[in-house]
mmCIF file of C-alpha atoms and ligand atoms in Angstrom:
data_model
loop_
_atom_site.group_PDB
_atom_site.id
_atom_site.type_symbol
_atom_site.label_atom_id
_atom_site.label_comp_id
_atom_site.label_asym_id
_atom_site.label_seq_id
_atom_site.Cartn_x
_atom_site.Cartn_y
_atom_site.Cartn_z
ATOM 1 C CA UNK A 1 5.676 -25.190 69.730
ATOM 2 C CA UNK A 2 5.483 -25.158 65.971
ATOM 3 C CA UNK A 3 8.360 -23.279 64.375
ATOM 4 C CA UNK A 4 7.022 -20.196 62.673
ATOM 5 C CA UNK A 5 8.633 -19.186 59.375
ATOM 6 C CA UNK A 6 9.622 -15.541 59.664
ATOM 7 C CA UNK A 7 8.812 -13.190 56.812
ATOM 8 C CA UNK A 8 11.517 -11.975 54.435
ATOM 9 C CA UNK A 9 11.825 -8.492 55.982
ATOM 10 C CA UNK A 10 12.311 -9.991 59.453
ATOM 11 C CA UNK A 11 14.860 -12.533 58.225
ATOM 12 C CA UNK A 12 17.028 -9.672 56.935
ATOM 13 C CA UNK A 13 18.209 -9.102 60.515
ATOM 14 C CA UNK A 14 17.111 -12.251 62.354
ATOM 15 C CA UNK A 15 17.636 -15.960 62.052
ATOM 16 C CA UNK A 16 21.163 -16.711 60.910
ATOM 17 C CA UNK A 17 23.736 -14.972 63.147
ATOM 18 C CA UNK A 18 23.367 -14.747 66.924
ATOM 19 C CA UNK A 19 24.749 -12.231 69.403
ATOM 20 C CA UNK A 20 28.401 -13.025 70.210
ATOM 21 C CA UNK A 21 28.352 -15.642 73.054
ATOM 22 C CA UNK A 22 31.388 -14.227 74.876
ATOM 23 C CA UNK A 23 30.742 -10.473 74.735
ATOM 24 C CA UNK A 24 27.006 -10.278 73.937
ATOM 25 C CA UNK A 25 27.748 -7.942 71.022
ATOM 26 C CA UNK A 26 24.480 -7.769 69.048
ATOM 27 C CA UNK A 27 26.208 -6.809 65.811
ATOM 28 C CA UNK A 28 28.143 -9.822 64.554
ATOM 29 C CA UNK A 29 31.847 -9.318 65.251
ATOM 30 C CA UNK A 30 34.270 -8.575 62.439
ATOM 31 C CA UNK A 31 36.974 -11.250 62.211
ATOM 32 C CA UNK A 32 39.516 -9.173 60.340
ATOM 33 C CA UNK A 33 42.222 -11.807 60.222
ATOM 34 C CA UNK A 34 44.147 -13.701 57.555
ATOM 35 C CA UNK A 35 44.776 -16.858 59.562
ATOM 36 C CA UNK A 36 43.551 -18.947 62.515
ATOM 37 C CA UNK A 37 45.644 -20.529 65.274
ATOM 38 C CA UNK A 38 45.608 -24.314 65.855
ATOM 39 C CA UNK A 39 45.836 -25.766 69.407
ATOM 40 C CA UNK A 40 48.269 -28.465 68.273
ATOM 41 C CA UNK A 41 49.655 -30.007 65.101
ATOM 42 C CA UNK A 42 47.050 -32.739 64.856
ATOM 43 C CA UNK A 43 44.264 -30.151 64.876
ATOM 44 C CA UNK A 44 45.830 -28.376 61.890
ATOM 45 C CA UNK A 45 46.202 -31.702 60.074
ATOM 46 C CA UNK A 46 42.595 -32.663 60.846
ATOM 47 C CA UNK A 47 41.252 -29.355 59.572
ATOM 48 C CA UNK A 48 43.189 -29.676 56.322
ATOM 49 C CA UNK A 49 41.909 -33.232 55.964
ATOM 50 C CA UNK A 50 38.343 -32.026 56.547
ATOM 51 C CA UNK A 51 38.047 -34.270 59.612
ATOM 52 C CA UNK A 52 37.506 -31.376 62.001
ATOM 53 C CA UNK A 53 35.314 -28.321 61.450
ATOM 54 C CA UNK A 54 37.087 -25.027 61.937
ATOM 55 C CA UNK A 55 38.815 -22.207 60.190
ATOM 56 C CA UNK A 56 42.306 -22.359 58.677
ATOM 57 C CA UNK A 57 42.997 -19.319 56.527
ATOM 58 C CA UNK A 58 40.618 -16.591 55.329
ATOM 59 C CA UNK A 59 40.833 -17.521 51.628
ATOM 60 C CA UNK A 60 39.377 -20.913 52.640
ATOM 61 C CA UNK A 61 36.765 -19.474 54.995
ATOM 62 C CA UNK A 62 36.212 -16.797 57.633
ATOM 63 C CA UNK A 63 33.473 -16.524 60.302
ATOM 64 C CA UNK A 64 32.338 -13.053 59.181
ATOM 65 C CA UNK A 65 32.140 -14.209 55.571
ATOM 66 C CA UNK A 66 30.332 -17.412 56.682
ATOM 67 C CA UNK A 67 27.728 -15.268 58.465
ATOM 68 C CA UNK A 68 27.046 -13.395 55.242
ATOM 69 C CA UNK A 69 26.839 -16.630 53.245
ATOM 70 C CA UNK A 70 24.287 -18.089 55.673
ATOM 71 C CA UNK A 71 22.201 -14.925 55.419
ATOM 72 C CA UNK A 72 22.230 -14.905 51.616
ATOM 73 C CA UNK A 73 21.354 -18.615 51.382
ATOM 74 C CA UNK A 74 18.392 -17.999 53.687
ATOM 75 C CA UNK A 75 17.152 -15.022 51.642
ATOM 76 C CA UNK A 76 17.439 -16.717 48.223
ATOM 77 C CA UNK A 77 16.055 -20.002 49.525
ATOM 78 C CA UNK A 78 19.275 -21.782 48.491
ATOM 79 C CA UNK A 79 20.984 -24.760 50.128
ATOM 80 C CA UNK A 80 24.263 -22.830 50.214
ATOM 81 C CA UNK A 81 25.933 -19.562 49.237
ATOM 82 C CA UNK A 82 29.490 -18.519 48.529
ATOM 83 C CA UNK A 83 30.741 -14.947 48.831
ATOM 84 C CA UNK A 84 33.194 -13.615 46.250
ATOM 85 C CA UNK A 85 35.313 -10.487 46.006
ATOM 86 C CA UNK A 86 33.138 -9.077 43.210
ATOM 87 C CA UNK A 87 30.085 -9.907 41.150
ATOM 88 C CA UNK A 88 32.389 -10.866 38.277
ATOM 89 C CA UNK A 89 34.351 -13.231 40.546
ATOM 90 C CA UNK A 90 31.029 -14.942 41.377
ATOM 91 C CA UNK A 91 30.030 -15.165 37.696
ATOM 92 C CA UNK A 92 33.443 -16.543 36.667
ATOM 93 C CA UNK A 93 33.586 -18.868 39.706
ATOM 94 C CA UNK A 94 30.333 -20.525 38.643
ATOM 95 C CA UNK A 95 31.130 -20.634 34.909
ATOM 96 C CA UNK A 96 34.636 -22.058 35.392
ATOM 97 C CA UNK A 97 33.099 -24.676 37.676
ATOM 98 C CA UNK A 98 30.486 -25.706 35.100
ATOM 99 C CA UNK A 99 32.319 -25.453 31.776
ATOM 100 C CA UNK A 100 35.111 -27.209 29.968
ATOM 101 C CA UNK A 101 36.348 -26.756 26.422
ATOM 102 C CA UNK A 102 33.930 -27.907 23.764
ATOM 103 C CA UNK A 103 30.893 -27.128 25.946
ATOM 104 C CA UNK A 104 28.136 -24.868 24.682
ATOM 105 C CA UNK A 105 26.472 -21.938 26.481
ATOM 106 C CA UNK A 106 23.190 -20.283 25.559
ATOM 107 C CA UNK A 107 23.187 -16.706 26.810
ATOM 108 C CA UNK A 108 20.507 -14.035 26.905
ATOM 109 C CA UNK A 109 20.774 -11.481 24.119
ATOM 110 C CA UNK A 110 21.558 -8.583 26.448
ATOM 111 C CA UNK A 111 23.958 -9.101 29.305
ATOM 112 C CA UNK A 112 26.229 -7.175 31.667
ATOM 113 C CA UNK A 113 29.216 -5.910 29.653
ATOM 114 C CA UNK A 114 31.921 -7.723 31.662
ATOM 115 C CA UNK A 115 29.946 -10.983 31.599
ATOM 116 C CA UNK A 116 29.975 -10.607 27.821
ATOM 117 C CA UNK A 117 33.751 -10.060 28.010
ATOM 118 C CA UNK A 118 34.177 -13.189 30.161
ATOM 119 C CA UNK A 119 32.128 -15.297 27.739
ATOM 120 C CA UNK A 120 34.248 -14.015 24.877
ATOM 121 C CA UNK A 121 37.391 -15.019 26.770
ATOM 122 C CA UNK A 122 35.952 -18.495 27.369
ATOM 123 C CA UNK A 123 35.182 -18.712 23.657
ATOM 124 C CA UNK A 124 38.494 -17.433 22.333
ATOM 125 C CA UNK A 125 40.869 -19.003 24.829
ATOM 126 C CA UNK A 126 39.111 -22.093 26.135
ATOM 127 C CA UNK A 127 37.049 -23.299 23.163
ATOM 128 C CA UNK A 128 33.636 -22.820 24.787
ATOM 129 C CA UNK A 129 30.898 -22.117 22.247
ATOM 130 C CA UNK A 130 28.383 -19.359 22.939
ATOM 131 C CA UNK A 131 25.022 -18.654 21.313
ATOM 132 C CA UNK A 132 23.153 -15.448 22.156
ATOM 133 C CA UNK A 133 19.390 -15.718 21.857
ATOM 134 C CA UNK A 134 16.419 -13.473 22.501
ATOM 135 C CA UNK A 135 15.125 -15.257 25.592
ATOM 136 C CA UNK A 136 12.008 -13.115 25.748
ATOM 137 C CA UNK A 137 10.878 -15.879 23.352
ATOM 138 C CA UNK A 138 11.642 -19.093 25.272
ATOM 139 C CA UNK A 139 11.193 -21.216 22.117
ATOM 140 C CA UNK A 140 14.436 -19.598 20.877
ATOM 141 C CA UNK A 141 16.266 -21.332 23.738
ATOM 142 C CA UNK A 142 14.785 -24.660 22.688
ATOM 143 C CA UNK A 143 15.947 -24.089 19.095
ATOM 144 C CA UNK A 144 19.499 -23.257 20.221
ATOM 145 C CA UNK A 145 19.995 -26.416 22.311
ATOM 146 C CA UNK A 146 22.868 -28.644 21.142
ATOM 147 C CA UNK A 147 24.128 -31.991 22.467
ATOM 148 C CA UNK A 148 26.877 -30.173 24.422
ATOM 149 C CA UNK A 149 24.746 -27.359 25.827
ATOM 150 C CA UNK A 150 25.832 -27.259 29.447
ATOM 151 C CA UNK A 151 24.724 -23.814 30.652
ATOM 152 C CA UNK A 152 21.831 -21.462 30.008
ATOM 153 C CA UNK A 153 22.926 -18.069 31.349
ATOM 154 C CA UNK A 154 20.616 -15.107 31.747
ATOM 155 C CA UNK A 155 19.754 -11.882 33.489
ATOM 156 C CA UNK A 156 16.214 -10.731 34.129
ATOM 157 C CA UNK A 157 15.546 -7.841 33.994
ATOM 158 C CA UNK A 158 18.127 -7.709 31.218
ATOM 159 C CA UNK A 159 20.699 -4.976 31.783
ATOM 160 C CA UNK A 160 20.191 -2.320 30.385
ATOM 161 C CA UNK A 161 17.201 -2.958 28.135
ATOM 162 C CA UNK A 162 14.940 -4.070 31.011
ATOM 163 C CA UNK A 163 13.479 -6.930 28.988
ATOM 164 C CA UNK A 164 12.185 -9.795 31.109
ATOM 165 C CA UNK A 165 12.761 -13.502 30.688
ATOM 166 C CA UNK A 166 10.208 -16.044 31.853
ATOM 167 C CA UNK A 167 12.270 -17.998 34.390
ATOM 168 C CA UNK A 168 9.924 -20.973 34.669
ATOM 169 C CA UNK A 169 9.648 -21.426 30.902
ATOM 170 C CA UNK A 170 13.394 -21.172 30.229
ATOM 171 C CA UNK A 171 14.325 -23.338 33.241
ATOM 172 C CA UNK A 172 11.932 -26.057 32.071
ATOM 173 C CA UNK A 173 13.507 -26.122 28.601
ATOM 174 C CA UNK A 174 17.038 -26.224 30.046
ATOM 175 C CA UNK A 175 16.154 -28.977 32.512
ATOM 176 C CA UNK A 176 14.784 -31.223 29.763
ATOM 177 C CA UNK A 177 18.042 -30.662 27.839
ATOM 178 C CA UNK A 178 20.185 -31.441 30.902
ATOM 179 C CA UNK A 179 21.692 -27.926 31.046
ATOM 180 C CA UNK A 180 22.175 -25.832 34.204
ATOM 181 C CA UNK A 181 20.415 -22.482 34.452
ATOM 182 C CA UNK A 182 22.443 -19.620 35.921
ATOM 183 C CA UNK A 183 20.546 -16.407 36.692
ATOM 184 C CA UNK A 184 22.153 -13.067 37.511
ATOM 185 C CA UNK A 185 19.653 -11.676 40.038
ATOM 186 C CA UNK A 186 21.470 -8.388 40.700
ATOM 187 C CA UNK A 187 18.719 -6.076 39.459
ATOM 188 C CA UNK A 188 15.874 -7.683 41.387
ATOM 189 C CA UNK A 189 17.552 -8.990 44.590
ATOM 190 C CA UNK A 190 15.882 -11.872 46.463
ATOM 191 C CA UNK A 191 13.406 -9.373 47.910
ATOM 192 C CA UNK A 192 11.734 -8.996 44.503
ATOM 193 C CA UNK A 193 12.549 -12.250 42.680
ATOM 194 C CA UNK A 194 13.783 -15.717 43.704
ATOM 195 C CA UNK A 195 14.976 -17.580 40.579
ATOM 196 C CA UNK A 196 15.652 -20.876 42.417
ATOM 197 C CA UNK A 197 11.933 -21.105 43.229
ATOM 198 C CA UNK A 198 11.275 -20.766 39.483
ATOM 199 C CA UNK A 199 13.529 -23.702 38.598
ATOM 200 C CA UNK A 200 16.968 -22.087 38.136
ATOM 201 C CA UNK A 201 20.005 -24.042 39.392
ATOM 202 C CA UNK A 202 22.348 -21.183 40.303
ATOM 203 C CA UNK A 203 21.919 -17.540 41.235
ATOM 204 C CA UNK A 204 24.721 -14.998 41.041
ATOM 205 C CA UNK A 205 24.754 -11.455 42.381
ATOM 206 C CA UNK A 206 26.779 -8.347 42.158
ATOM 207 C CA UNK A 207 26.276 -7.533 45.856
ATOM 208 C CA UNK A 208 27.984 -4.229 45.059
ATOM 209 C CA UNK A 209 24.560 -2.971 43.973
ATOM 210 C CA UNK A 210 21.295 -3.202 45.941
ATOM 211 C CA UNK A 211 22.454 -5.774 48.491
ATOM 212 C CA UNK A 212 25.250 -3.524 49.768
ATOM 213 C CA UNK A 213 23.136 -0.571 48.790
ATOM 214 C CA UNK A 214 25.432 2.249 49.867
ATOM 215 C CA UNK A 215 28.072 2.265 47.144
ATOM 216 C CA UNK A 216 30.945 1.572 49.534
ATOM 217 C CA UNK A 217 32.034 -1.949 48.579
ATOM 218 C CA UNK A 218 32.549 -4.443 45.748
ATOM 219 C CA UNK A 219 31.251 -7.977 46.380
ATOM 220 C CA UNK A 220 29.592 -10.959 44.743
ATOM 221 C CA UNK A 221 27.594 -13.997 45.829
ATOM 222 C CA UNK A 222 26.835 -17.324 44.123
ATOM 223 C CA UNK A 223 24.085 -19.646 45.353
ATOM 224 C CA UNK A 224 22.847 -23.134 44.593
ATOM 225 C CA UNK A 225 22.909 -26.747 45.785
ATOM 226 C CA UNK A 226 25.260 -27.499 48.693
ATOM 227 C CA UNK A 227 27.195 -30.164 46.811
ATOM 228 C CA UNK A 228 27.909 -27.763 43.933
ATOM 229 C CA UNK A 229 28.802 -24.881 46.234
ATOM 230 C CA UNK A 230 31.201 -27.131 48.184
ATOM 231 C CA UNK A 231 32.895 -28.026 44.909
ATOM 232 C CA UNK A 232 33.177 -24.348 43.923
ATOM 233 C CA UNK A 233 34.577 -23.463 47.341
ATOM 234 C CA UNK A 234 37.487 -25.883 47.067
ATOM 235 C CA UNK A 235 38.208 -25.173 43.392
ATOM 236 C CA UNK A 236 37.287 -21.947 41.660
ATOM 237 C CA UNK A 237 36.996 -19.952 44.891
ATOM 238 C CA UNK A 238 40.054 -21.277 46.737
ATOM 239 C CA UNK A 239 42.410 -21.780 43.804
ATOM 240 C CA UNK A 240 41.475 -18.860 41.562
ATOM 241 C CA UNK A 241 41.143 -16.842 44.750
ATOM 242 C CA UNK A 242 38.499 -14.166 44.202
ATOM 243 C CA UNK A 243 37.537 -14.087 47.886
ATOM 244 C CA UNK A 244 35.639 -11.383 49.760
ATOM 245 C CA UNK A 245 37.417 -9.504 52.534
ATOM 246 C CA UNK A 246 35.894 -9.928 56.026
ATOM 247 C CA UNK A 247 35.396 -6.171 56.327
ATOM 248 C CA UNK A 248 33.417 -5.999 53.098
ATOM 249 C CA UNK A 249 31.349 -9.011 54.219
ATOM 250 C CA UNK A 250 30.584 -7.182 57.450
ATOM 251 C CA UNK A 251 29.611 -3.973 55.615
ATOM 252 C CA UNK A 252 27.483 -5.992 53.229
ATOM 253 C CA UNK A 253 25.552 -7.544 56.109
ATOM 254 C CA UNK A 254 24.887 -4.074 57.449
ATOM 255 C CA UNK A 255 23.482 -3.092 54.052
ATOM 256 C CA UNK A 256 21.346 -6.224 53.783
ATOM 257 C CA UNK A 257 19.511 -5.456 57.049
ATOM 258 C CA UNK A 258 17.753 -2.522 55.353
ATOM 259 C CA UNK A 259 17.220 -4.170 51.944
ATOM 260 C CA UNK A 260 13.422 -4.300 52.207
ATOM 261 C CA UNK A 261 12.870 -0.678 53.223
ATOM 262 C CA UNK A 262 15.352 0.553 50.654
ATOM 263 C CA UNK A 263 13.864 -1.532 47.837
ATOM 264 C CA UNK A 264 10.345 -0.377 48.702
ATOM 265 C CA UNK A 265 11.427 3.237 48.348
ATOM 266 C CA UNK A 266 13.530 2.582 45.203
ATOM 267 C CA UNK A 267 10.455 0.993 43.606
ATOM 268 C CA UNK A 268 8.039 3.715 44.729
ATOM 269 C CA UNK A 269 10.328 6.434 43.355
ATOM 270 C CA UNK A 270 11.045 4.515 40.133
ATOM 271 C CA UNK A 271 7.338 4.075 39.419
ATOM 272 C CA UNK A 272 6.803 7.836 39.778
ATOM 273 C CA UNK A 273 9.786 8.688 37.586
ATOM 274 C CA UNK A 274 8.880 6.089 34.913
ATOM 275 C CA UNK A 275 5.317 7.422 34.595
ATOM 276 C CA UNK A 276 6.606 10.974 34.430
ATOM 277 C CA UNK A 277 9.179 10.103 31.746
ATOM 278 C CA UNK A 278 6.528 8.307 29.706
ATOM 279 C CA UNK A 279 4.570 11.570 29.409
ATOM 280 C CA UNK A 280 7.598 13.708 28.568
ATOM 281 C CA UNK A 281 7.812 14.910 24.936
ATOM 282 C CA UNK A 282 11.616 14.672 24.953
ATOM 283 C CA UNK A 283 11.505 10.947 25.837
ATOM 284 C CA UNK A 284 10.879 8.506 22.994
ATOM 285 C CA UNK A 285 10.520 5.291 24.947
ATOM 286 C CA UNK A 286 10.615 4.210 28.588
ATOM 287 C CA UNK A 287 11.763 0.679 29.427
ATOM 288 C CA UNK A 288 10.529 -0.253 32.896
ATOM 289 C CA UNK A 289 8.750 -3.491 33.881
ATOM 290 C CA UNK A 290 6.344 -1.543 36.110
ATOM 291 C CA UNK A 291 4.707 0.225 33.171
ATOM 292 C CA UNK A 292 1.720 -1.331 31.462
ATOM 293 C CA UNK A 293 3.372 -0.374 28.168
ATOM 294 C CA UNK A 294 6.227 -2.817 28.938
ATOM 295 C CA UNK A 295 5.936 -5.757 26.509
ATOM 296 C CA UNK A 296 6.300 -8.269 29.366
ATOM 297 C CA UNK A 297 4.260 -6.543 32.012
ATOM 298 C CA UNK A 298 2.533 -9.898 32.637
ATOM 299 C CA UNK A 299 5.856 -11.706 33.194
ATOM 300 C CA UNK A 300 6.769 -9.011 35.718
ATOM 301 C CA UNK A 301 3.552 -9.623 37.617
ATOM 302 C CA UNK A 302 4.114 -13.377 37.595
ATOM 303 C CA UNK A 303 7.718 -13.647 38.715
ATOM 304 C CA UNK A 304 8.611 -10.373 40.446
ATOM 305 C CA UNK A 305 7.115 -8.962 43.644
ATOM 306 C CA UNK A 306 7.776 -5.432 42.294
ATOM 307 C CA UNK A 307 9.453 -4.015 39.167
ATOM 308 C CA UNK A 308 12.676 -2.742 40.774
ATOM 309 C CA UNK A 309 14.474 0.593 40.738
ATOM 310 C CA UNK A 310 16.222 0.758 37.355
ATOM 311 C CA UNK A 311 14.710 2.491 34.324
ATOM 312 C CA UNK A 312 16.139 2.860 30.839
ATOM 313 C CA UNK A 313 14.820 5.378 28.333
ATOM 314 C CA UNK A 314 15.509 6.735 24.864
ATOM 315 C CA UNK A 315 16.110 10.455 24.589
ATOM 316 C CA UNK A 316 14.915 12.331 21.490
ATOM 317 C CA UNK A 317 17.764 13.525 19.273
ATOM 318 C CA UNK A 318 19.786 10.292 19.256
ATOM 319 C CA UNK A 319 23.275 10.111 20.726
ATOM 320 C CA UNK A 320 23.591 13.905 20.917
ATOM 321 C CA UNK A 321 20.271 14.202 22.723
ATOM 322 C CA UNK A 322 21.477 11.640 25.269
ATOM 323 C CA UNK A 323 24.842 13.387 25.582
ATOM 324 C CA UNK A 324 23.257 16.790 26.258
ATOM 325 C CA UNK A 325 20.955 15.228 28.854
ATOM 326 C CA UNK A 326 23.762 13.373 30.654
ATOM 327 C CA UNK A 327 26.005 16.450 30.632
ATOM 328 C CA UNK A 328 23.212 18.514 32.203
ATOM 329 C CA UNK A 329 22.086 16.505 35.233
ATOM 330 C CA UNK A 330 23.084 18.119 38.514
ATOM 331 C CA UNK A 331 21.480 16.160 41.346
ATOM 332 C CA UNK A 332 21.681 12.773 39.626
ATOM 333 C CA UNK A 333 25.258 11.546 39.436
ATOM 334 C CA UNK A 334 26.750 10.731 36.044
ATOM 335 C CA UNK A 335 28.319 7.406 36.966
ATOM 336 C CA UNK A 336 28.107 3.682 36.298
ATOM 337 C CA UNK A 337 26.830 1.238 38.921
ATOM 338 C CA UNK A 338 23.311 1.085 40.325
ATOM 339 C CA UNK A 339 21.347 0.201 43.427
ATOM 340 C CA UNK A 340 22.749 2.942 45.625
ATOM 341 C CA UNK A 341 21.044 5.458 47.883
ATOM 342 C CA UNK A 342 21.672 8.235 45.307
ATOM 343 C CA UNK A 343 20.277 8.393 41.792
ATOM 344 C CA UNK A 344 22.870 7.391 39.174
ATOM 345 C CA UNK A 345 22.662 7.881 35.412
ATOM 346 C CA UNK A 346 24.907 6.442 32.709
ATOM 347 C CA UNK A 347 25.174 5.780 28.976
ATOM 348 C CA UNK A 348 25.354 1.996 28.357
ATOM 349 C CA UNK A 349 26.522 2.161 24.702
ATOM 350 C CA UNK A 350 29.656 4.154 25.531
ATOM 351 C CA UNK A 351 30.197 2.939 29.098
ATOM 352 C CA UNK A 352 29.026 -0.342 30.696
ATOM 353 C CA UNK A 353 28.301 -2.086 27.392
ATOM 354 C CA UNK A 354 30.987 -0.505 25.186
ATOM 355 C CA UNK A 355 32.962 -3.795 25.031
ATOM 356 C CA UNK A 356 30.151 -5.322 22.977
ATOM 357 C CA UNK A 357 30.739 -4.760 19.232
ATOM 358 C CA UNK A 358 28.432 -2.025 17.916
ATOM 359 C CA UNK A 359 26.474 -4.251 15.563
ATOM 360 C CA UNK A 360 25.617 -6.766 18.307
ATOM 361 C CA UNK A 361 24.931 -3.931 20.741
ATOM 362 C CA UNK A 362 22.424 -2.345 18.384
ATOM 363 C CA UNK A 363 20.722 -5.689 17.881
ATOM 364 C CA UNK A 364 20.440 -5.979 21.671
ATOM 365 C CA UNK A 365 18.730 -2.565 21.688
ATOM 366 C CA UNK A 366 21.647 -0.718 23.307
ATOM 367 C CA UNK A 367 21.508 2.272 20.996
ATOM 368 C CA UNK A 368 23.166 5.698 21.273
ATOM 369 C CA UNK A 369 20.008 7.370 22.568
ATOM 370 C CA UNK A 370 19.588 4.904 25.459
ATOM 371 C CA UNK A 371 20.151 6.186 29.001
ATOM 372 C CA UNK A 372 19.999 4.062 32.148
ATOM 373 C CA UNK A 373 18.956 5.535 35.457
ATOM 374 C CA UNK A 374 19.141 3.852 38.842
ATOM 375 C CA UNK A 375 16.595 5.632 40.987
ATOM 376 C CA UNK A 376 17.837 6.528 44.472
ATOM 377 C CA UNK A 377 16.136 7.305 47.755
ATOM 378 C CA UNK A 378 15.897 11.083 47.336
ATOM 379 C CA UNK A 379 12.579 12.933 47.458
ATOM 380 C CA UNK A 380 11.166 11.988 44.037
ATOM 381 C CA UNK A 381 10.212 15.598 43.278
ATOM 382 C CA UNK A 382 13.861 16.595 43.460
ATOM 383 C CA UNK A 383 14.783 13.802 41.029
ATOM 384 C CA UNK A 384 12.013 14.939 38.653
ATOM 385 C CA UNK A 385 13.147 18.595 38.782
ATOM 386 C CA UNK A 386 16.678 17.562 37.859
ATOM 387 C CA UNK A 387 15.482 15.375 34.977
ATOM 388 C CA UNK A 388 13.133 18.114 33.776
ATOM 389 C CA UNK A 389 15.926 20.659 33.603
ATOM 390 C CA UNK A 390 18.380 18.259 31.901
ATOM 391 C CA UNK A 391 15.742 17.261 29.319
ATOM 392 C CA UNK A 392 14.976 20.944 28.691
ATOM 393 C CA UNK A 393 18.660 21.608 27.975
ATOM 394 C CA UNK A 394 18.819 18.495 25.778
ATOM 395 C CA UNK A 395 15.826 19.713 23.750
ATOM 396 C CA UNK A 396 17.509 23.119 23.216
ATOM 397 C CA UNK A 397 20.781 21.494 22.133
ATOM 398 C CA UNK A 398 19.113 19.122 19.692
ATOM 399 C CA UNK A 399 17.014 21.970 18.199
ATOM 400 C CA UNK A 400 20.171 24.101 17.853
ATOM 401 C CA UNK A 401 22.050 21.304 16.068
ATOM 402 C CA UNK A 402 19.148 20.832 13.679
ATOM 403 C CA UNK A 403 18.720 24.553 12.893
ATOM 404 C CA UNK A 404 22.061 26.216 13.623
HETATM 405 C C1 LIG B 501 27.638 -4.795 38.317
HETATM 406 C C2 LIG B 501 27.105 -6.031 37.747
HETATM 407 C C3 LIG B 501 27.893 -7.184 37.654
HETATM 408 C C4 LIG B 501 29.349 -7.209 38.066
HETATM 409 O O1 LIG B 501 29.494 -7.025 39.438
HETATM 410 P P1 LIG B 501 30.800 -6.406 40.144
HETATM 411 O O2 LIG B 501 30.447 -6.448 41.583
HETATM 412 O O3 LIG B 501 30.992 -5.031 39.604
HETATM 413 O O4 LIG B 501 31.941 -7.298 39.772
HETATM 414 C C5 LIG B 501 27.313 -8.331 37.150
HETATM 415 N N1 LIG B 501 26.025 -8.337 36.738
HETATM 416 C C6 LIG B 501 25.246 -7.248 36.809
HETATM 417 C C7 LIG B 501 23.832 -7.327 36.339
HETATM 418 C C8 LIG B 501 25.741 -6.058 37.309
HETATM 419 O O5 LIG B 501 24.973 -4.972 37.355
#
């Protein structure tokens, strides 16, 4: 019989792990252990020498973590995956693997705040050179290429400005220059966008967000070619040590099983909220790839299956308008992070992206009036009522400040 390729939603819970052969437990067991017992000395020696398959010590590998890695590789269409203890551990694991001093990185102009911090550390302490370019214009990447350009690093959608980068165009330019393309796919997840299919070499995730989905863990994943992932596993994973705990891997797999249904609802709610915000007099601009007003609406249609669940918008009245809005939400939680069941709002300029110097931040479009909202799974009418009330209070505050 011909082997049928299962669809993405089915592969979320089928295909990689099997029911436990000894107990029949359908849910994969949790191997919450630090170490693994050898039958005899030679077996231990053979495992260390790589001559016998098998587990040694959880920092080097664990069956529960391996299950998760197999699942993620299947979903992203990668040869191999490696789980890390956080999204930042995954980002740094890949970058430390690829870079040495004197190398050059081209990075998207707009990036997760801690990734910016890591790149600055690489620049200041390890002599790596970084150029930030507006990758919404792929020709800018071409112009920035140098003989030692080793990595092209990007996020799309860009956090928090929700700009999109054409993955095929940028990957083509990088390939011709002999540089590796690393894509942070946290915002889209493999359900909505698969960068490796568009020519990227590595994908990294903060699995803390949509993949886990419930806001109860911190985790990261890196994906790519098997040879590269093997090298990362025995160097920047094992020796720097940012490993994922088996329990968090197990929780993460539980989250992943419902990724498709959650994402569908996140997207449906986000579309409603984005359209509503666009018509609101207190909102100056809505940044969401699902709106026809988005400058790269066509890129969204080409490389994403749906526009995702995060919206950014500019509140009238500048920083104080944003402050009054954020201080007035009741249902939506004022908190960083995204991709959870509940709706979360935050202020990138003073929170997630505050490490970026103001001048660069402004150039990236992360201004004082910008608010980011991660739309949850609530009834959308309840989200809208909360936003309506908070915007009403913001309008009153701004009017009062103008005419005291
Ligand atoms: C949260 C986030 C990270 C960092 O992930 P952690 O799991 O918090 O370490 C990296 N990139 C993006 C786009 C994120 O949103």
